[in-house]
XYZ file of C-alpha atoms in Angstrom:
658
model
C 14.324 118.390 74.829
C 15.156 119.638 71.356
C 13.173 122.653 70.391
C 11.900 121.199 67.137
C 11.354 117.807 68.882
C 12.800 115.867 65.952
C 16.267 116.615 64.698
C 19.632 116.278 66.478
C 22.219 118.252 64.618
C 25.337 119.389 66.521
C 25.851 123.149 65.945
C 22.323 123.639 64.714
C 19.817 122.041 67.037
C 18.824 123.858 70.194
C 18.156 122.342 73.599
C 15.491 123.979 75.761
C 15.689 123.669 79.577
C 12.653 124.663 81.614
C 12.531 124.814 85.471
C 9.139 125.142 87.184
C 8.390 125.667 90.922
C 4.674 124.851 91.180
C 4.365 125.962 94.814
C 5.635 129.476 94.144
C 4.444 129.560 90.549
C 7.983 130.486 89.414
C 9.463 129.358 86.111
C 12.830 129.731 84.381
C 13.816 128.845 80.793
C 17.090 128.844 78.785
C 18.050 127.572 75.433
C 21.345 125.903 74.585
C 22.798 125.083 71.157
C 23.741 121.369 70.846
C 27.596 121.236 70.746
C 30.063 118.778 69.230
C 31.181 115.585 71.038
C 33.846 116.495 73.603
C 37.406 115.779 72.499
C 40.776 116.361 74.040
C 42.101 119.716 72.841
C 44.631 120.829 75.561
C 47.226 118.988 77.648
C 49.206 120.595 80.473
C 51.927 118.913 82.549
C 51.879 119.465 86.310
C 55.054 120.131 88.333
C 57.400 117.196 88.451
C 57.530 115.176 91.704
C 60.794 113.182 92.229
C 60.877 110.184 94.548
C 64.000 111.436 96.319
C 65.243 114.767 97.850
C 67.808 115.178 95.066
C 65.098 116.448 92.668
C 66.494 114.248 90.027
C 66.749 110.620 88.935
C 69.911 109.405 90.560
C 69.744 105.619 90.416
C 67.792 102.479 89.768
C 64.224 102.595 91.130
C 63.953 106.387 91.209
C 60.772 107.939 89.750
C 59.562 111.229 88.383
C 55.754 111.904 88.234
C 53.824 114.464 86.265
C 50.028 115.120 86.418
C 48.446 115.144 82.962
C 45.856 117.996 83.100
C 43.451 117.259 80.187
C 40.886 119.713 78.849
C 38.219 119.320 76.081
C 37.324 121.980 73.593
C 34.979 123.627 76.060
C 37.602 123.904 78.777
C 36.280 121.068 80.929
C 38.626 118.663 82.685
C 38.786 115.126 81.411
C 39.209 112.609 84.294
C 41.274 109.410 84.332
C 38.141 107.237 84.402
C 36.306 109.339 81.633
C 35.047 107.522 78.643
C 36.803 110.274 76.628
C 40.245 109.198 77.981
C 42.209 106.089 76.979
C 45.561 105.661 78.654
C 46.778 103.278 75.887
C 46.448 106.113 73.347
C 48.870 108.465 75.103
C 52.048 108.806 73.029
C 55.376 109.430 74.811
C 58.589 110.335 72.899
C 62.087 111.266 74.307
C 63.532 114.274 72.516
C 67.104 113.264 73.550
C 68.559 109.748 73.099
C 67.930 107.573 76.029
C 68.224 103.847 76.005
C 64.925 102.041 76.575
C 66.717 99.677 79.015
C 67.368 102.576 81.350
C 63.907 103.966 81.839
C 60.237 103.063 81.428
C 57.070 105.184 81.331
C 53.550 104.443 82.573
C 50.206 106.326 82.738
C 48.426 105.817 86.083
C 45.727 107.317 88.233
C 47.360 109.756 90.690
C 44.772 108.871 93.303
C 42.533 111.847 92.565
C 41.179 110.558 89.221
C 43.729 112.587 87.310
C 46.009 110.843 84.766
C 49.673 110.819 85.859
C 52.778 110.107 83.841
C 55.422 108.097 85.796
C 58.939 107.866 84.565
C 60.990 105.138 86.336
C 64.760 104.534 86.142
C 65.191 100.790 85.775
C 68.958 100.951 85.375
C 71.673 103.377 86.335
C 72.490 105.859 83.666
C 76.025 106.936 82.738
C 75.204 110.458 81.346
C 73.783 113.168 83.570
C 71.743 116.052 82.280
C 68.228 117.247 81.362
C 66.229 114.876 79.169
C 63.240 116.380 77.468
C 60.207 114.505 76.200
C 56.887 115.077 74.323
C 53.666 113.581 75.416
C 50.592 113.763 73.170
C 46.997 112.522 73.058
C 44.579 113.281 70.176
C 45.119 116.915 69.349
C 46.873 117.874 72.613
C 50.554 117.962 73.158
C 52.951 119.039 75.917
C 56.687 118.906 76.552
C 58.488 118.115 79.859
C 61.922 117.629 81.321
C 63.481 114.932 83.613
C 66.833 115.710 85.323
C 69.301 112.785 85.580
C 72.228 112.871 88.058
C 74.551 110.032 87.242
C 76.153 109.448 90.685
C 76.483 105.627 90.641
C 77.773 104.761 87.135
C 81.414 104.284 86.291
C 82.611 106.598 83.561
C 86.292 106.367 84.288
C 88.312 103.383 85.538
C 91.643 103.007 87.214
C 93.627 100.068 88.497
C 94.770 100.633 92.092
C 98.235 100.011 93.502
C 99.181 96.449 94.229
C 102.150 96.449 96.574
C 102.379 92.711 97.355
C 104.447 90.062 95.584
C 102.910 88.172 92.676
C 104.667 84.825 92.525
C 104.445 82.206 89.795
C 101.824 79.641 90.818
C 99.956 81.947 93.174
C 96.239 80.980 93.289
C 94.597 84.205 94.607
C 95.806 87.721 93.639
C 93.418 90.699 94.028
C 94.009 93.831 91.975
C 92.101 96.835 93.459
C 89.983 98.918 91.163
C 88.952 102.572 91.412
C 86.081 104.048 89.400
C 84.617 107.517 89.000
C 81.249 108.797 87.890
C 80.643 111.562 85.203
C 81.243 114.326 87.842
C 84.560 112.773 88.880
C 83.334 111.420 92.232
C 84.887 108.152 93.370
C 82.326 105.367 93.492
C 81.748 103.361 96.703
C 82.342 99.627 96.684
C 78.561 99.097 96.671
C 78.238 101.343 93.588
C 81.212 99.870 91.845
C 79.900 96.301 92.249
C 76.375 97.129 91.032
C 75.085 94.917 88.177
C 75.282 97.921 85.956
C 78.968 98.650 86.579
C 80.143 95.034 86.699
C 78.652 94.486 83.241
C 79.995 97.622 81.736
C 83.597 97.154 82.875
C 85.440 94.724 80.631
C 88.537 92.906 81.991
C 91.486 91.479 80.003
C 94.434 89.571 81.659
C 97.480 87.992 80.116
C 99.524 85.492 82.155
C 96.871 84.404 84.628
C 93.434 82.851 84.885
C 90.869 85.375 86.204
C 87.280 85.974 87.054
C 85.434 87.611 84.081
C 83.896 90.386 86.228
C 84.849 92.429 89.260
C 84.367 90.502 92.544
C 80.965 91.068 94.212
C 81.557 89.174 97.433
C 84.236 88.527 100.007
C 86.856 90.623 101.681
C 88.240 91.685 98.270
C 84.869 92.805 96.887
C 85.378 95.335 94.140
C 88.748 93.892 93.019
C 89.907 91.920 89.991
C 90.542 88.318 91.046
C 93.491 86.517 89.396
C 92.724 82.897 90.127
C 95.947 81.261 88.907
C 99.273 82.841 87.991
C 100.338 80.694 84.974
C 103.077 83.073 83.839
C 106.675 81.831 84.661
C 109.012 83.625 86.954
C 110.615 86.835 85.648
C 107.839 87.265 83.125
C 105.106 89.863 83.115
C 101.351 89.824 83.741
C 99.188 92.503 82.161
C 95.806 93.525 83.488
C 93.457 95.889 81.562
C 90.098 97.311 82.591
C 87.923 99.070 79.997
C 84.691 100.980 79.880
C 83.410 101.387 76.288
C 79.914 102.790 75.949
C 78.245 105.595 73.886
C 78.743 107.989 76.719
C 82.044 106.856 78.269
C 85.345 105.557 77.083
C 88.095 104.743 79.625
C 90.851 102.270 79.799
C 93.652 101.584 82.341
C 96.365 98.965 82.147
C 99.134 97.763 84.399
C 101.848 95.195 84.221
C 103.288 93.226 87.102
C 106.573 91.355 87.329
C 106.134 87.672 88.315
C 108.445 86.587 91.108
C 109.808 83.108 91.827
C 107.308 80.509 93.066
C 106.631 80.665 96.760
C 108.441 78.028 98.778
C 108.536 77.385 102.513
C 111.398 79.254 103.925
C 111.142 79.984 107.649
C 109.179 78.764 110.718
C 107.870 81.303 113.119
C 107.066 80.497 116.687
C 103.579 81.710 117.794
C 103.256 79.628 121.008
C 105.888 77.153 122.220
C 104.959 73.828 123.890
C 105.453 73.455 127.573
C 108.910 72.396 128.564
C 107.856 70.160 131.424
C 105.058 67.562 131.739
C 103.324 65.617 134.441
C 101.980 62.156 133.480
C 99.001 62.071 131.140
C 99.219 65.832 130.358
C 99.294 67.799 127.173
C 100.420 71.180 125.804
C 99.192 73.014 122.777
C 101.702 74.799 120.527
C 101.722 76.735 117.313
C 104.357 77.416 114.649
C 103.623 78.953 111.282
C 105.342 78.337 107.919
C 106.418 81.506 106.034
C 107.622 81.791 102.456
C 110.665 83.588 101.206
C 108.682 86.829 100.913
C 107.714 86.891 104.541
C 104.080 85.877 104.055
C 102.311 83.017 105.838
C 102.086 79.906 103.705
C 98.912 77.859 104.274
C 99.252 75.935 101.014
C 102.096 74.551 98.935
C 102.446 74.445 95.128
C 102.208 71.172 93.188
C 105.632 69.516 92.543
C 105.031 68.789 88.852
C 107.001 71.596 87.383
C 104.235 74.262 87.433
C 105.216 77.639 88.709
C 108.901 77.187 87.672
C 109.706 75.273 90.842
C 111.485 72.676 88.721
C 110.453 69.137 87.760
C 110.232 66.664 90.596
C 111.116 69.238 93.238
C 109.260 68.766 96.475
C 109.020 70.803 99.707
C 107.450 69.543 102.842
C 107.227 70.254 106.601
C 108.316 67.393 108.860
C 107.124 67.214 112.472
C 108.795 64.468 114.479
C 109.177 63.515 118.069
C 111.945 61.364 119.549
C 111.226 59.636 122.821
C 108.451 57.042 123.295
C 106.714 58.946 126.034
C 105.588 61.868 123.846
C 103.447 62.085 120.742
C 102.223 64.828 118.377
C 98.406 65.135 117.548
C 95.950 67.676 116.243
C 95.001 70.410 118.668
C 91.898 68.574 119.890
C 91.007 66.355 122.859
C 90.536 63.269 120.715
C 94.317 62.790 120.369
C 93.915 62.269 116.641
C 97.025 62.227 114.477
C 97.288 65.389 112.392
C 98.417 63.610 109.201
C 96.040 61.345 107.304
C 98.362 58.381 107.296
C 97.579 57.866 110.974
C 101.271 58.160 111.928
C 101.426 60.636 114.841
C 104.944 61.607 113.726
C 104.132 61.712 109.979
C 105.544 64.177 107.533
C 103.291 66.564 105.619
C 104.385 65.002 102.418
C 104.061 66.951 99.121
C 101.395 69.249 100.663
C 99.340 70.373 97.660
C 96.348 72.644 98.519
C 93.471 71.846 96.291
C 90.841 74.122 97.816
C 88.362 71.240 98.319
C 89.246 70.760 102.004
C 91.314 73.419 103.655
C 92.074 71.115 106.573
C 93.438 68.220 104.497
C 96.864 67.027 105.510
C 97.982 67.994 102.066
C 98.161 71.596 103.036
C 100.132 73.532 105.586
C 96.972 75.069 107.099
C 96.476 72.377 109.708
C 100.077 72.709 110.774
C 99.824 76.480 110.949
C 96.686 76.234 113.157
C 98.590 74.456 115.849
C 99.238 70.979 117.306
C 99.560 69.288 120.714
C 102.155 67.402 122.551
C 100.840 64.573 124.779
C 102.820 62.874 127.527
C 101.999 59.394 128.698
C 101.772 57.984 132.246
C 105.400 56.886 132.198
C 106.895 60.308 131.270
C 108.428 61.039 134.740
C 112.156 61.709 134.259
C 112.068 60.969 130.556
C 112.973 63.290 127.744
C 111.637 63.931 124.235
C 112.754 66.160 121.367
C 110.305 67.934 119.188
C 111.848 68.510 115.742
C 110.155 70.668 113.078
C 111.855 71.123 109.700
C 111.278 72.543 106.216
C 112.698 70.079 103.750
C 113.477 69.914 100.042
C 114.003 66.912 97.847
C 114.704 66.443 94.193
C 113.776 63.484 91.976
C 112.619 61.509 94.994
C 115.958 61.816 96.650
C 116.683 62.099 100.380
C 115.039 65.305 101.713
C 117.452 67.989 102.794
C 116.485 70.278 105.638
C 116.417 73.959 104.799
C 115.635 75.208 108.284
C 114.530 73.612 111.472
C 113.979 74.023 115.155
C 114.085 71.757 118.229
C 112.406 71.789 121.568
C 113.457 69.593 124.468
C 110.605 68.282 126.631
C 111.000 66.577 129.974
C 108.708 64.710 132.374
C 108.733 65.996 135.962
C 109.878 63.813 138.883
C 108.705 63.407 142.455
C 111.839 65.136 143.705
C 111.187 68.437 141.971
C 109.991 71.591 143.801
C 106.971 72.957 141.963
C 104.737 75.884 142.660
C 100.987 75.605 142.422
C 98.390 78.327 142.085
C 94.610 78.103 141.502
C 93.716 80.303 138.490
C 91.437 83.241 139.063
C 87.877 82.434 137.930
C 86.332 85.307 135.954
C 82.901 86.759 136.759
C 79.856 84.662 135.972
C 76.208 85.288 135.013
C 73.549 83.914 137.439
C 72.300 81.628 134.724
C 70.425 79.224 137.046
C 68.468 81.779 139.121
C 67.702 83.867 135.945
C 65.538 81.089 134.422
C 67.168 82.004 131.135
C 67.134 78.263 130.167
C 63.391 78.205 130.187
C 63.461 80.147 126.941
C 66.115 77.890 125.502
C 65.597 75.216 122.859
C 64.676 71.846 124.380
C 68.023 70.369 123.437
C 69.913 72.559 126.016
C 67.250 73.383 128.734
C 68.929 71.048 131.106
C 72.557 71.273 130.039
C 72.491 75.033 130.102
C 72.218 75.079 133.926
C 74.747 72.276 134.417
C 78.294 73.199 135.476
C 79.724 70.560 133.146
C 77.339 71.043 130.297
C 76.799 74.822 130.014
C 78.665 77.117 127.701
C 78.177 79.754 130.418
C 80.176 77.866 132.992
C 83.958 78.243 133.532
C 86.662 75.647 134.148
C 88.563 75.605 137.465
C 92.229 75.060 136.747
C 95.773 75.365 138.143
C 98.990 76.861 136.881
C 102.071 74.872 137.883
C 105.603 75.997 137.451
C 109.022 74.446 138.052
C 112.093 75.944 139.773
C 113.096 77.611 136.479
C 109.755 79.320 136.150
C 108.618 77.116 133.242
C 104.985 76.260 133.065
C 104.367 72.602 133.653
C 101.670 70.715 131.694
C 99.170 69.022 134.061
C 96.592 66.311 133.491
C 92.960 67.214 132.901
C 91.972 65.552 136.227
C 94.502 67.474 138.280
C 91.716 68.812 140.647
C 90.866 65.853 143.021
C 88.002 67.456 144.927
C 86.263 70.796 145.166
C 83.848 72.840 147.281
C 81.894 76.083 146.942
C 81.467 78.120 150.128
C 78.007 79.062 148.892
C 76.366 76.698 146.350
C 73.433 79.093 146.156
C 75.879 81.552 144.438
C 78.188 79.173 142.629
C 77.650 75.475 141.840
C 80.511 73.135 140.885
C 80.797 69.706 139.351
C 83.349 67.390 137.647
C 82.976 66.061 134.109
C 83.712 62.494 133.083
C 87.211 63.438 131.943
C 88.022 64.859 135.369
C 87.672 68.562 134.504
C 86.022 70.804 137.212
C 83.641 73.524 136.272
C 81.712 76.261 138.161
C 78.489 77.924 137.129
C 76.636 81.013 138.421
C 73.407 80.433 140.412
C 72.494 83.648 142.314
C 74.280 87.037 142.272
C 76.940 87.240 144.982
C 80.439 86.072 145.828
C 81.645 82.647 146.815
C 84.940 81.001 147.677
C 86.031 78.063 145.616
C 88.337 75.430 147.152
C 90.117 72.800 145.008
C 92.211 70.028 146.400
C 95.117 68.466 144.464
C 98.049 66.144 144.997
C 101.445 67.710 144.467
C 104.315 66.008 142.712
C 105.673 64.617 145.923
C 102.319 63.032 146.842
C 101.106 65.567 149.377
C 97.388 66.457 149.424
C 96.895 70.234 149.357
C 94.004 72.763 148.972
C 93.940 76.083 147.101
C 91.217 78.701 147.056
C 89.963 81.624 144.982
C 86.890 83.672 144.814
C 84.233 84.005 142.105
C 81.649 86.791 141.599
C 78.269 86.050 140.110
C 76.304 88.943 138.528
C 72.774 89.314 137.330
C 73.664 91.407 134.215
C 72.209 89.703 131.250
C 74.945 88.444 128.838
C 75.389 90.682 125.811
C 77.497 90.167 122.695
C 80.717 92.150 122.717
C 82.522 90.445 119.867
C 81.615 88.326 116.846
C 84.342 86.602 114.876
C 84.109 84.205 111.897
C 87.096 81.931 112.065
C 86.297 80.767 108.478
C 87.008 83.733 106.284
C 86.417 81.803 103.077
C 84.793 78.410 102.426
C 83.838 76.382 99.329
C 80.779 74.161 99.371
C 78.364 72.539 96.899
C 74.863 73.804 96.382
C 72.298 72.342 98.632
C 70.905 72.551 102.130
C 73.109 72.496 105.149
C 71.323 71.021 108.109
C 71.595 71.736 111.812
C 71.525 68.031 112.716
C 75.235 67.815 111.930
C 77.586 69.547 114.291
C 80.433 71.673 112.938
C 83.704 69.758 112.410
C 86.675 71.623 111.051
C 88.049 68.369 109.670
C 84.922 67.641 107.649
C 82.667 69.569 105.384
C 80.775 72.426 107.086
C 77.161 71.612 107.851
C 75.220 74.840 108.856
C 75.307 78.623 109.014
C 77.319 78.510 112.257
C 79.528 75.743 110.863
C 80.085 77.512 107.558
C 81.321 80.470 109.470
C 82.824 78.743 112.513
C 81.678 81.611 114.654
C 83.180 82.583 117.955
C 80.868 84.900 119.924
C 82.063 86.592 123.159
C 80.012 88.304 125.859
C 80.958 90.902 128.443
C 81.865 88.191 130.905
C 84.574 86.972 128.532
C 82.623 83.720 127.913
C 82.963 82.482 124.326
C 80.411 80.374 122.464
C 81.572 78.789 119.238
C 80.757 76.333 116.485
C 77.283 74.703 116.470
C 76.607 75.863 119.995
C 76.079 79.306 118.560
C 72.781 78.067 117.180
C 71.619 76.617 120.493
C 72.394 79.731 122.419
C 71.264 82.226 119.725
C 67.855 82.548 121.404
C 69.499 85.177 123.661
C 72.556 86.090 121.689
C 70.201 87.464 118.966
C 72.490 87.035 115.950
C 70.824 87.687 112.582
C 72.195 85.814 109.579
C 71.918 87.257 106.083
C 73.147 86.399 102.629
C 74.573 89.437 100.915
C 76.178 90.188 97.509
C 74.829 87.006 95.959
C 76.509 86.382 92.658
C 74.974 83.955 90.094
C 76.771 81.518 87.769
C 74.655 82.626 84.747
C 71.585 84.668 83.879
C 68.948 84.867 86.579
C 65.758 82.776 86.086
C 63.791 84.125 89.044
C 63.603 80.755 90.763
C 64.812 79.324 93.982
C 67.926 78.225 92.179
C 69.012 81.896 92.130
C 68.645 82.349 95.929
C 70.265 81.745 99.256
C 67.689 81.109 101.887
C 68.524 81.154 105.605
C 65.844 79.708 107.886
C 65.321 80.635 111.555
C 66.778 77.259 112.612
C 70.056 78.206 110.958
C 69.829 75.967 107.955
C 71.131 77.481 104.698
C 69.731 76.530 101.362
C 72.009 77.373 98.448
C 70.544 77.393 94.930
C 72.305 75.657 92.079
C 72.734 78.948 90.173
C 74.488 80.680 92.982
C 78.276 81.243 92.422
C 79.156 83.080 95.617
C 77.815 85.176 98.467
C 78.771 86.648 101.786
C 77.230 85.066 104.845
C 76.968 87.748 107.482
C 76.190 87.432 111.245
C 75.031 90.642 112.861
C 74.657 91.223 116.587
C 72.102 93.467 118.157
C 74.828 96.069 118.830
C 75.663 96.170 115.213
C 78.872 94.094 115.347
C 79.305 91.895 112.325
C 81.306 88.947 111.088
C 81.460 87.683 107.502
C 82.391 84.556 105.668
C 82.895 84.484 101.915
C 81.073 81.383 100.522
C 81.977 80.010 97.116
C 79.707 77.376 95.513
C 81.209 74.556 93.472
């Protein structure tokens, strides 16, 4: 109580405090002068606490925190939740110039009811150093320091060496870029392609169309992408990369001489077709078209004068077969003609690659991937000639062959002496006894343990050679009958097309016998052994056969199987994966999804680039569901679809969105 019992005047009035212990008859009394209302009079900053071990702000998301130790005029602490403290009244000012887009400041509770100043880097900064600040509240003021280490921001730019040919009409040229931070350290690809650096590096190109920013996805991530070389032969292309900011000024330019347009020049043999054929047999073969610069040519330029090829000049690759008993098809079991006209001996006429469908007959890609020769049931003793030629025509005139090759194919006769050997069957997993299929999707629970339906089975096949040592193509139903010495170890069966397969049941070894009829009509038997092991299949190799694809935005559904001749339909189709285990068994295409319950591949979308400014909606995202479907937002321009195995192996496909 006040001593006078009436007035309440700070600095004048006295407050009397009396303490009485009635049991002991003890009393205590003290008088206090009534003071002024507490106000903040002193502010001290605690030691800085950085969010990383570098003891500095080094990149986006890093923080620096300071306790604000507040005292009133009497030396008492003012807590965060005190009525005498208002976080909104704290004033923060940088003493050095720093862009507000680079950092933000907040006042929070440090967890112990003490106000805390948090400085957060919201964008990478291009200038390292110590940045001082002043923080004040009421009559109290203190200064502090934040250290910035600029280790991720490009301050200097260089164009790397490009040692390949740039030809008029080229569609994809990638100029490497090298960038350095303020300390002279070379930036990694991840740092170079950050949003900060891609936006601060300005590109200028003359003589070619180009992407406005450095690539952020694909095998050439971190490069400048020239999308169409419009400059004519013998002219120059200039490429300039510039950094122009308040803290950095760097420019590098290079010029490149444009060479003559690429034209098909040579044919390289990768795998020749068989020279000899039994009735109803086939042989796969592969030849590749190379241009005059020694590079594989998957696409041809348009014949409308672009690229300085000349008006109405046309190049094509002609594949023809003489002899009615042979025909050329795609390298698939459906015996489909490889050219869209339906003619099995069609010419790839004016093959112009548009990018919409890499397997279209208007590109060389299908030819380069390989074809098949099929022999009919009357081929015995007959001859065929495979002729492959690169041709040139002008103004619609008769095509003139530039280079060509020929292969003579013959049908075997009953009088020939042939040698037959049953191919060795590689080790198998005891898939049936393991009950692995019980964990499989319902769609393959039964087929997975079937010799003819399982991807974990192997085909039983023969190698046949003639007297000259040439391999003879044999029909798919060459094996007439078969037995396994121990079906508890290895089970066998024949498919509807006549192919024989073996699958592992229990661990052990079994002898496989296969009967066949030789060329002279004699029934014979050949044997080999197969070993079945209980070691669980594990991924040893992951390969994406599609390195780059172009699709429309939307959802790609698992209900459609992968077909390389049609649009891709799912994660596994987009990538066209081929996954190999330690047994040498390969699983590919849409089957990867069915068998992924034990393969354990994880699919991720990385380096997503948007067509415009982000809106924060699903249109900015690529979503991959557990069933393998991929949903691509309409704002997405490109991304890398990555498959990662449990052992860390990866495969990647560059996906571009139309």
